[in-house]
Short mmCIF file of C-alpha atoms in Angstrom, two decimals:
data_model
loop_
_atom_site.label_atom_id
_atom_site.label_comp_id
_atom_site.label_asym_id
_atom_site.label_seq_id
_atom_site.Cartn_x
_atom_site.Cartn_y
_atom_site.Cartn_z
CA MET A 1 63.50 78.24 58.63
CA LEU A 2 64.50 76.28 61.37
CA PRO A 3 67.77 77.99 61.93
CA LEU A 4 65.65 81.23 61.73
CA LEU A 5 63.28 80.14 64.50
CA LEU A 6 65.75 78.77 66.94
CA SER A 7 67.73 82.17 66.89
CA LEU A 8 64.36 83.59 67.15
CA LEU A 9 63.89 81.76 70.21
CA VAL A 10 67.08 82.20 71.87
CA ALA A 11 67.08 85.85 71.27
CA ALA A 12 63.51 85.79 72.93
CA GLY A 13 64.85 84.05 75.82
CA ALA A 14 67.98 85.82 76.36
CA MET A 15 68.75 87.99 80.02
CA PRO A 16 68.39 91.70 79.80
CA SER A 17 72.00 93.48 79.80
CA PRO A 18 73.39 94.36 83.40
CA GLU A 19 72.81 97.88 82.27
CA ILE A 20 69.21 97.27 82.00
CA SER A 21 69.07 95.76 85.44
CA SER A 22 71.43 98.48 86.79
CA ALA A 23 68.97 101.51 85.38
CA ASN A 24 65.93 99.96 86.34
CA LEU A 25 67.55 98.74 90.11
CA LYS A 26 68.20 102.78 90.56
CA LYS A 27 65.06 103.37 90.13
CA THR A 28 63.46 101.57 92.62
CA SER A 29 62.63 103.37 96.05
CA ALA A 30 65.21 100.54 98.30
CA PHE A 31 67.86 101.87 96.26
CA GLN A 32 67.51 105.49 96.13
CA ASP A 33 66.94 105.23 100.37
CA TRP A 34 70.32 103.56 100.32
CA ARG A 35 72.03 106.37 98.31
CA ARG A 36 70.09 109.20 99.84
CA GLY A 37 71.34 111.55 97.05
CA ARG A 38 75.43 110.45 97.39
CA PHE A 39 77.80 109.57 94.33
CA LEU A 40 78.01 106.65 92.69
CA VAL A 41 81.89 105.72 93.46
CA GLU A 42 81.82 102.23 92.41
CA GLU A 43 79.55 99.86 90.46
CA GLN A 44 79.91 95.97 89.54
CA TRP A 45 77.78 93.28 89.21
CA VAL A 46 77.86 89.42 88.36
CA GLU A 47 75.76 86.97 87.20
CA LEU A 48 74.31 83.92 89.08
CA PRO A 49 72.50 82.18 86.04
CA GLU A 50 72.26 78.83 87.92
CA VAL A 51 69.68 80.51 90.47
CA GLY A 52 68.14 83.31 87.66
CA LEU A 53 69.59 86.04 89.94
CA ARG A 54 72.26 88.80 89.41
CA VAL A 55 73.88 90.89 92.17
CA GLY A 56 75.11 94.53 92.08
CA TYR A 57 77.58 95.75 94.47
CA PHE A 58 77.89 99.36 95.03
CA VAL A 59 80.06 102.16 96.95
CA VAL A 60 79.17 105.62 97.98
CA PRO A 61 81.18 107.62 100.24
CA SER A 62 80.27 108.34 103.75
CA PRO A 63 77.83 111.50 104.42
CA TRP A 64 79.38 114.63 104.58
CA THR A 65 79.20 116.20 108.38
CA ARG A 66 80.93 119.27 110.07
CA ASP A 67 82.88 116.81 112.56
CA ARG A 68 86.40 115.11 111.58
CA VAL A 69 85.58 112.68 109.21
CA GLU A 70 86.47 109.27 110.49
CA PRO A 71 86.83 105.65 109.12
CA PRO A 72 85.18 104.37 107.61
CA LEU A 73 85.17 107.14 104.55
CA PHE A 74 82.75 104.71 102.22
CA HIS A 75 79.56 102.53 102.45
CA ASP A 76 78.30 99.65 100.24
CA ALA A 77 75.76 97.49 99.35
CA PHE A 78 75.34 94.30 97.57
CA PHE A 79 71.89 94.47 95.73
CA VAL A 80 70.03 90.94 94.46
CA VAL A 81 68.23 91.48 91.49
CA ASP A 82 65.26 89.96 89.07
CA PRO A 83 67.35 90.14 85.97
CA ARG A 84 64.49 90.62 83.60
CA THR A 85 62.95 93.65 85.58
CA GLY A 86 66.48 94.63 87.87
CA GLN A 87 63.94 94.91 90.94
CA PRO A 88 65.18 93.72 93.88
CA VAL A 89 64.25 90.19 95.44
CA ALA A 90 65.70 90.49 98.78
CA PRO A 91 66.76 93.10 101.40
CA ALA A 92 70.26 95.01 100.54
CA LEU A 93 73.31 93.77 102.15
CA VAL A 94 74.63 97.30 103.74
CA ARG A 95 78.14 98.01 105.09
CA THR A 96 78.60 101.31 106.99
CA SER A 97 80.86 100.56 109.38
CA LEU A 98 84.61 99.07 109.41
CA PRO A 99 84.47 95.16 109.00
CA LEU A 100 85.42 93.18 112.06
CA ASN A 101 86.18 89.81 110.44
CA GLY A 102 89.23 90.52 108.43
CA CYS A 103 87.31 91.44 105.06
CA PRO A 104 87.77 93.79 103.11
CA THR A 105 86.96 97.39 104.03
CA MET A 106 84.51 99.43 101.75
CA GLY A 107 85.72 100.60 98.65
CA GLU A 108 88.77 97.87 98.46
CA VAL A 109 86.69 95.21 97.06
CA ALA A 110 88.71 93.94 93.93
CA ARG A 111 86.47 92.11 92.25
CA LEU A 112 83.61 89.67 92.66
CA VAL A 113 83.39 85.75 92.39
CA PRO A 114 80.18 83.61 91.55
CA GLU A 115 79.98 80.59 93.56
CA PRO A 116 77.05 78.61 92.31
CA GLU A 117 76.15 75.74 94.61
CA SER A 118 72.48 74.46 93.63
CA ALA A 119 69.14 76.33 92.14
CA THR A 120 67.85 77.44 95.88
CA SER A 121 71.85 78.50 97.07
CA ALA A 122 74.81 80.47 95.72
CA ALA A 123 77.44 82.51 96.76
CA ILE A 124 79.64 85.41 95.77
CA ARG A 125 82.94 85.57 96.98
CA PHE A 126 84.40 89.49 97.49
CA GLY A 127 87.81 88.75 99.59
CA ASN A 128 90.69 89.67 97.86
CA GLY A 129 93.09 87.45 97.17
CA PRO A 130 92.77 83.85 99.09
CA GLN A 131 90.57 85.50 101.66
CA ARG A 132 87.18 83.83 102.55
CA CYS A 133 84.49 86.60 102.56
CA LEU A 134 81.25 85.44 100.81
CA VAL A 135 77.86 86.88 100.00
CA ARG A 136 75.48 84.00 100.58
CA LEU A 137 71.96 83.42 99.13
CA GLN A 138 69.61 81.15 100.14
CA ARG A 139 66.11 80.55 98.87
CA LYS A 140 63.19 79.49 101.27
CA GLN A 141 59.62 78.82 100.87
CA LYS A 142 60.38 81.33 97.51
CA VAL A 143 61.53 84.32 99.69
CA TRP A 144 65.34 84.70 98.92
CA GLY A 145 67.96 85.42 102.10
CA VAL A 146 71.10 87.21 101.77
CA SER A 147 73.91 87.36 104.53
CA HIS A 148 77.66 87.88 105.34
CA PHE A 149 80.22 85.03 106.09
CA PRO A 150 81.98 85.55 108.12
CA ASP A 151 79.13 86.70 110.18
CA GLU A 152 80.39 90.07 112.37
CA GLY A 153 77.67 89.33 114.59
CA ARG A 154 79.99 86.09 115.60
CA SER A 155 83.53 85.44 117.08
CA PRO A 156 86.00 83.69 114.93
CA GLU A 157 85.98 80.32 116.38
CA GLU A 158 82.38 80.83 115.78
CA ALA A 159 82.08 81.27 112.28
CA PHE A 160 85.12 78.84 111.88
CA PRO A 161 84.25 75.85 114.23
CA GLU A 162 86.24 73.68 112.12
CA ALA A 163 89.22 75.80 112.82
CA ALA A 164 88.95 75.64 116.35
CA VAL A 165 88.53 71.84 116.84
CA ALA A 166 91.77 71.67 115.08
CA LEU A 167 93.33 73.97 117.37
CA GLU A 168 92.03 72.60 120.80
CA LYS A 169 93.30 68.81 119.36
CA ALA A 170 96.80 70.65 118.32
CA LEU A 171 96.95 71.75 122.13
CA GLY A 172 95.21 68.96 123.64
CA PRO A 173 94.22 69.45 127.42
CA ARG A 174 96.90 71.91 128.61
CA ASP A 175 95.66 75.34 129.65
CA GLY A 176 92.12 73.82 129.14
CA GLY A 177 92.25 73.67 125.41
CA ALA A 178 90.65 76.39 122.95
CA ARG A 179 88.81 77.35 125.30
CA ASP A 180 90.78 80.11 127.22
CA LEU A 181 92.06 81.55 124.01
CA THR A 182 91.06 84.93 122.55
CA TRP A 183 90.80 85.17 118.66
CA ALA A 184 91.12 87.34 115.71
CA TYR A 185 91.27 88.05 111.91
CA LEU A 186 94.17 88.40 110.39
CA PRO A 187 93.22 91.42 107.67
CA ASN A 188 93.39 90.86 104.16
CA SER A 189 94.19 86.99 104.53
CA ARG A 190 92.87 83.52 105.26
CA TRP A 191 94.22 83.55 108.62
CA LEU A 192 93.02 82.92 112.01
CA LEU A 193 95.03 84.20 114.94
CA ALA A 194 94.74 82.76 118.44
CA ALA A 195 96.50 83.96 121.88
CA PRO A 196 95.95 82.78 125.75
CA ARG A 197 94.57 84.90 128.30
CA ASP A 198 97.99 85.14 130.01
CA GLY A 199 101.55 84.36 128.87
CA CYS A 200 103.32 84.97 125.92
CA SER A 201 102.00 82.67 122.91
CA LEU A 202 100.04 82.79 119.19
CA TRP A 203 98.89 80.08 117.44
CA VAL A 204 97.96 81.00 113.25
CA ILE A 205 94.90 78.87 111.86
CA ASP A 206 94.10 78.70 108.46
CA SER A 207 90.37 79.32 108.02
CA VAL A 208 90.11 77.32 104.68
CA SER A 209 91.45 74.08 105.45
CA SER A 210 91.52 74.41 109.27
CA LYS A 211 94.99 73.89 110.03
CA VAL A 212 97.79 75.14 112.48
CA ASP A 213 100.25 76.44 110.98
CA ALA A 214 102.73 75.49 113.43
CA MET A 215 105.95 77.47 111.62
CA ALA A 216 104.25 80.72 111.41
CA SER A 217 102.96 80.16 114.91
CA GLU A 218 106.54 79.84 116.65
CA ALA A 219 107.69 82.60 114.18
CA MET A 220 105.65 85.35 115.02
CA THR A 221 105.12 83.93 118.95
CA ARG A 222 109.27 84.55 119.36
CA LYS A 223 108.98 88.06 117.21
CA ILE A 224 106.40 89.45 120.06
CA CYS A 225 107.45 87.66 122.60
CA ALA A 226 111.25 88.71 122.79
CA CYS A 227 110.27 92.22 122.13
CA VAL A 228 107.78 92.17 124.83
CA GLU A 229 110.58 90.61 126.85
CA GLU A 230 113.52 93.18 125.90
CA ILE A 231 111.02 96.34 127.32
CA LEU A 232 108.72 94.54 130.43
CA PRO A 233 111.43 91.79 131.49
CA ASP A 234 109.59 91.16 134.61
CA ALA A 235 106.23 91.65 133.22
CA ASP A 236 103.96 88.30 132.37
CA GLU A 237 102.47 90.02 129.45
CA SER A 238 99.81 88.12 127.29
CA ILE A 239 98.86 88.93 123.72
CA SER A 240 95.44 90.48 123.93
CA LEU A 241 94.37 90.36 119.94
CA SER A 242 91.43 92.51 118.84
CA ARG A 243 88.52 91.09 116.59
CA VAL A 244 90.90 92.57 113.76
CA ALA A 245 94.52 92.10 114.64
CA ASP A 246 96.35 95.16 113.03
CA SER A 247 98.89 96.27 115.36
CA LEU A 248 99.78 95.37 119.02
CA SER A 249 101.72 98.00 121.76
CA TRP A 250 103.25 97.32 125.46
CA SER A 251 104.19 100.38 127.42
CA GLY A 252 106.55 100.45 130.71
CA GLY A 253 105.55 102.31 133.61
CA GLY A 254 107.21 105.56 134.54
CA THR A 255 108.44 108.60 132.62
CA ALA A 256 110.51 107.05 130.11
CA LEU A 257 107.68 104.54 128.68
CA PRO A 258 109.91 101.35 127.13
CA THR A 259 107.53 100.63 124.24
CA CYS A 260 107.24 97.19 122.20
CA ASP A 261 105.35 97.79 118.79
CA CYS A 262 104.13 94.80 116.71
CA THR A 263 102.54 95.39 113.35
CA PHE A 264 100.74 92.37 111.79
CA ALA A 265 101.04 92.15 107.84
CA GLN A 266 98.43 93.43 105.93
CA LYS A 267 98.57 91.61 102.70
CA GLY A 268 97.63 88.24 103.47
CA GLU A 269 101.18 86.93 104.81
CA ALA A 270 100.94 85.38 108.14
CA ASP A 271 103.78 87.65 109.62
CA VAL A 272 104.62 90.28 112.09
CA THR A 273 107.07 92.96 112.35
CA CYS A 274 108.06 93.99 115.97
CA GLU A 275 110.44 96.79 117.14
CA ALA A 276 111.54 98.05 120.89
CA TYR A 277 111.98 101.18 121.91
CA MET A 278 113.35 102.35 125.26
CA GLY A 279 112.61 106.05 126.68
CA ARG A 280 110.40 107.09 124.03
CA THR A 281 107.33 108.96 124.50
CA TYR A 282 105.61 108.92 121.58
CA SER A 283 103.83 105.58 119.98
CA LEU A 284 105.61 104.32 116.71
CA PRO A 285 103.12 105.87 114.27
CA GLN A 286 103.74 109.18 115.67
CA VAL A 287 107.51 108.83 115.82
CA GLU A 288 107.15 107.97 112.09
CA GLU A 289 104.79 110.98 111.13
CA MET A 290 107.52 113.24 113.02
CA GLN A 291 110.42 112.08 111.47
CA GLU A 292 108.71 111.69 107.87
CA SER A 293 108.08 115.59 108.62
CA GLY A 294 111.16 116.32 110.28
CA TRP A 295 109.52 117.30 113.03
CA THR A 296 112.25 116.05 115.31
CA THR A 297 114.78 117.58 114.02
CA GLU A 298 113.41 120.98 112.16
CA SER A 299 113.24 124.26 113.91
CA SER A 300 109.77 126.22 114.00
CA ALA A 301 110.37 128.62 110.79
CA ASP A 302 112.08 125.24 108.61
CA ARG A 303 108.55 123.77 109.45
CA ASP A 304 106.71 126.82 108.43
CA LEU A 305 108.75 126.79 105.49
CA LYS A 306 107.80 123.33 104.59
CA GLU A 307 104.20 123.45 105.10
CA LEU A 308 104.06 126.58 102.64
CA GLU A 309 106.13 124.77 100.04
CA GLY A 310 103.70 121.79 100.75
CA LEU A 311 100.65 124.05 100.16
CA HIS A 312 102.20 125.25 97.02
CA ARG A 313 102.56 122.23 95.19
CA ILE A 314 99.25 120.76 96.09
CA ARG A 315 97.73 124.24 94.11
CA GLN A 316 99.96 123.96 91.38
CA ASP A 317 99.23 119.81 91.28
CA LEU A 318 95.29 121.10 91.45
CA LEU A 319 95.80 123.94 88.79
CA ALA A 320 97.54 121.50 86.98
CA VAL A 321 94.50 118.75 86.84
CA SER A 322 91.47 121.45 86.20
CA GLU A 323 93.61 123.70 83.69
CA SER A 324 93.97 119.79 81.95
CA ALA A 325 90.49 118.80 82.02
CA LEU A 326 89.37 122.27 81.03
CA THR A 327 91.54 121.78 77.79
CA GLN A 328 90.19 118.53 77.17
CA TRP A 329 86.23 119.55 77.31
CA SER A 330 86.90 122.69 75.24
CA THR A 331 88.58 120.75 72.19
CA GLY A 332 85.43 117.88 72.45
CA GLN A 333 87.56 115.62 74.16
CA GLN A 334 84.62 115.52 76.70
CA GLU A 335 84.78 112.06 77.80
CA ALA A 336 88.39 112.30 79.02
CA ALA A 337 87.96 115.58 80.89
CA LEU A 338 85.25 114.07 82.99
CA SER A 339 87.07 110.65 83.61
CA GLU A 340 90.31 113.28 84.61
CA TRP A 341 87.81 115.04 87.05
CA THR A 342 86.07 112.01 88.45
CA THR A 343 89.44 110.46 89.10
CA ILE A 344 90.48 114.04 91.40
CA TYR A 345 87.23 114.12 92.81
CA ARG A 346 87.21 110.29 94.13
CA THR A 347 90.68 110.90 95.26
CA TRP A 348 89.39 113.77 97.75
CA LEU A 349 86.60 111.83 98.98
CA ALA A 350 89.17 109.26 99.91
CA GLU A 351 91.03 111.31 101.31
CA GLY A 352 88.19 112.42 103.65
CA ARG A 353 87.27 115.15 102.16
CA LEU A 354 90.94 116.93 102.87
CA ILE A 355 91.18 121.18 102.23
CA ALA A 356 95.36 121.54 102.26
CA GLY A 357 95.66 118.68 104.55
CA ALA A 358 92.62 119.28 107.05
CA PRO A 359 89.05 118.28 107.10
CA LEU A 360 86.46 120.98 106.28
CA ASP A 361 85.58 121.72 109.84
CA LEU A 362 89.27 121.82 111.00
CA ARG A 363 89.98 124.92 108.12
CA ASN A 364 90.59 127.16 111.24
CA GLY A 365 92.43 124.69 113.29
CA PHE A 366 95.88 124.55 111.22
CA ARG A 367 98.85 124.83 113.13
CA VAL A 368 99.90 128.31 113.68
CA VAL A 369 102.54 129.83 112.26
CA SER A 370 104.81 132.32 112.42
CA ASP A 371 103.63 136.05 111.16
CA ILE A 372 106.34 136.48 108.31
CA LEU A 373 104.76 133.34 106.66
CA ARG A 374 101.19 133.41 108.09
CA PRO A 375 99.79 135.63 105.02
CA GLN A 376 101.38 133.45 102.23
CA VAL A 377 100.32 129.99 104.17
CA ASP A 378 96.53 131.64 103.98
CA GLN A 379 96.56 133.22 100.67
CA GLN A 380 97.67 129.40 99.55
CA ARG A 381 94.81 128.12 101.53
CA GLU A 382 92.72 130.01 100.33
CA ALA A 383 93.54 129.28 96.42
CA ILE A 384 93.50 125.54 97.27
CA ILE A 385 89.83 125.78 98.23
CA ASP A 386 88.55 128.23 95.42
CA LEU A 387 90.43 125.32 92.86
CA TRP A 388 88.84 122.55 94.83
CA ALA A 389 85.37 124.72 94.34
CA GLU A 390 86.03 125.17 90.51
CA ILE A 391 87.11 121.61 89.85
CA LEU A 392 83.72 119.99 91.51
CA ASN A 393 81.46 122.73 89.88
CA ASN A 394 82.81 121.48 86.59
CA LEU A 395 82.22 117.90 86.99
CA GLY A 396 79.20 118.73 88.47
CA PHE A 397 78.36 120.33 85.29
CA ALA A 398 80.06 117.82 82.90
CA LEU A 399 77.91 115.32 84.56
CA TRP A 400 74.68 117.50 84.41
CA SER A 401 75.32 117.80 80.44
CA HIS A 402 75.74 114.33 79.97
CA LYS A 403 72.38 113.28 81.88
CA GLU A 404 73.93 111.89 84.82
CA TRP A 405 71.76 113.76 86.93
CA PHE A 406 71.74 111.85 90.40
CA GLN A 407 75.94 111.71 90.17
CA ALA A 408 75.89 115.72 89.41
CA GLN A 409 73.71 116.88 92.36
CA ALA A 410 75.94 114.42 94.66
CA VAL A 411 78.89 116.68 93.15
CA LEU A 412 77.37 119.61 93.44
CA ASP A 413 76.31 118.83 96.66
CA ASP A 414 79.53 118.37 97.95
CA CYS A 415 80.78 121.63 96.25
CA LEU A 416 78.23 123.55 98.24
CA ALA A 417 78.76 122.03 101.76
CA LEU A 418 82.72 123.13 100.74
CA LEU A 419 81.95 126.67 100.10
CA THR A 420 79.32 127.13 102.79
CA ALA A 421 81.92 125.66 105.51
CA THR A 422 85.29 127.82 104.21
CA GLY A 423 82.57 130.79 103.98
CA HIS A 424 83.93 131.08 100.02
CA GLU A 425 81.55 131.44 97.31
CA ARG A 426 80.95 130.77 93.16
CA ASP A 427 78.08 132.29 91.90
CA VAL A 428 77.90 130.26 88.73
CA LEU A 429 77.17 127.20 90.85
CA TYR A 430 73.80 128.25 91.80
CA LEU A 431 72.92 128.26 88.15
CA ASN A 432 74.11 125.03 87.76
CA ARG A 433 72.14 123.74 90.30
CA GLY A 434 69.17 125.60 88.94
CA ASP A 435 69.52 123.97 85.40
CA LEU A 436 70.06 120.85 87.28
CA PHE A 437 67.03 121.30 89.41
CA ARG A 438 64.99 121.91 86.52
CA ASP A 439 65.88 118.99 84.29
CA MET A 440 65.15 116.85 87.34
CA GLY A 441 61.53 118.22 87.68
CA LYS A 442 62.54 119.54 90.85
CA GLY A 443 60.66 122.89 90.57
CA PRO A 444 61.00 124.35 94.21
CA GLU A 445 64.61 123.72 94.35
CA ALA A 446 65.17 125.31 90.73
CA ILE A 447 63.64 128.53 91.76
CA ASN A 448 65.13 128.50 94.97
CA ALA A 449 68.55 127.98 92.94
CA TYR A 450 68.14 130.31 90.26
CA ARG A 451 67.05 133.08 93.19
CA SER A 452 70.17 132.97 94.94
CA PHE A 453 72.44 133.10 91.59
CA LEU A 454 70.13 136.64 91.08
CA LEU A 455 71.87 137.62 94.13
CA ARG A 456 75.32 137.29 93.09
CA LYS A 457 77.32 138.62 90.34
CA SER A 458 76.67 137.52 86.52
CA THR A 459 76.52 138.53 83.36
CA ALA A 460 73.55 140.27 81.27
CA ALA A 461 73.52 137.04 79.42
CA GLN A 462 73.54 135.19 82.37
CA ARG A 463 70.78 137.31 84.42
CA LYS A 464 68.61 137.30 81.32
CA TYR A 465 68.51 133.87 80.64
CA VAL A 466 67.76 132.65 84.47
CA GLU A 467 65.07 135.30 84.58
CA ARG A 468 63.67 133.77 81.48
CA GLU A 469 64.26 129.99 83.01
CA LEU A 470 62.45 131.77 86.48
CA ARG A 471 59.25 133.03 84.89
CA LYS A 472 58.64 129.22 82.80
CA LEU A 473 58.91 127.88 86.50
CA GLU A 474 57.08 130.68 88.38
CA GLN A 475 53.76 130.05 85.78
CA ARG A 476 54.13 126.32 85.96
CA SER A 477 54.07 126.28 89.65
CA LYS A 478 50.50 128.09 90.01
#
């Protein structure tokens, strides 16, 4: 009898699963206000049993806009909840702009690692590799506070005072020590960078151990200063670090524009690559793009033909995905079809909702092509837009059929925005939106969607079905 009693006590004290916490959290106004109807691109959970909490990490796309889509393409948030109820115990920690502290950008957080400290404090590490990026939790008087580390509101030397002290000791009193330095984070790494406000020097400091890496400092300084000296031998150029070091560039005067471009390693290494160009009128990224596309050597006709071939490949790839998913759906492999549609949708979001190589708002701003090829190029572009609308509509329908209503609405909203922005139509979208809103209990929205569908082309069976559903909704609304 005793073992049975013990097992019952253990079962009674077990924490609910993360799925229950997730479902309960998504019903709260705090989560819905943050989500704002957007598609959940990613969801991760981590346990903190030492403090009796569970932390969820969520990613959604940035809101759709008619303006050019600029980074960040995603927003993310950390929600700290009571595992028993799924209710938030602290305000959400939200990021809507690219991090300025070297931490992974939204949508690029690979994993969450719990770091328990005590019954009243804990941390979640979300940096990739050795990167020290934390969500810190601290309880004071029964209230939980949540914060990021490093704090983007503080400079690197303020966030890592021990590293600043270590560098000042290494430098000594020369040039005022570390007080006359500019600082920056090296993305996706444990490294901090520091440079004087004049002169060409760079120091690399380990943010974890607070040690100056003399070898990396010397090697990176040599590469940068040699490049600057090559194109600007008479200048006393300083290394102007930004808060997050990505690349540096120096350009000379006159019309030749000799240039030195230096790009820092982006995968955690303390390294930099520098290249000097004499007489170049374009920046390094522009030249690379032009060389890859053949712009520097090809004629206008060659470029037009290559653009047409590229659009044809895009269309064929989308068509293959669409047909594959539809086949899987029709043969009972619904999970596989849903996965395929979702994957291509997430890719589209990650590319800034591009249509045939341009954002939605730039559909009429494509490069002008020759009169001979323009009809073919336009035909390919129009077909690509129709294919995207089909994929989004089918994904929305699939999510609706699985009763993932909020996810379905987000996708169908994107589909409608695409059609509106490009002047295209997909009649069945309004039928699908009517069914979705009806099942979500959104009567007025369902009525509007059904009425919009009746104004468009439809089969006799579709029209009979919609008229019946519309009468039911109108009667309920009286």
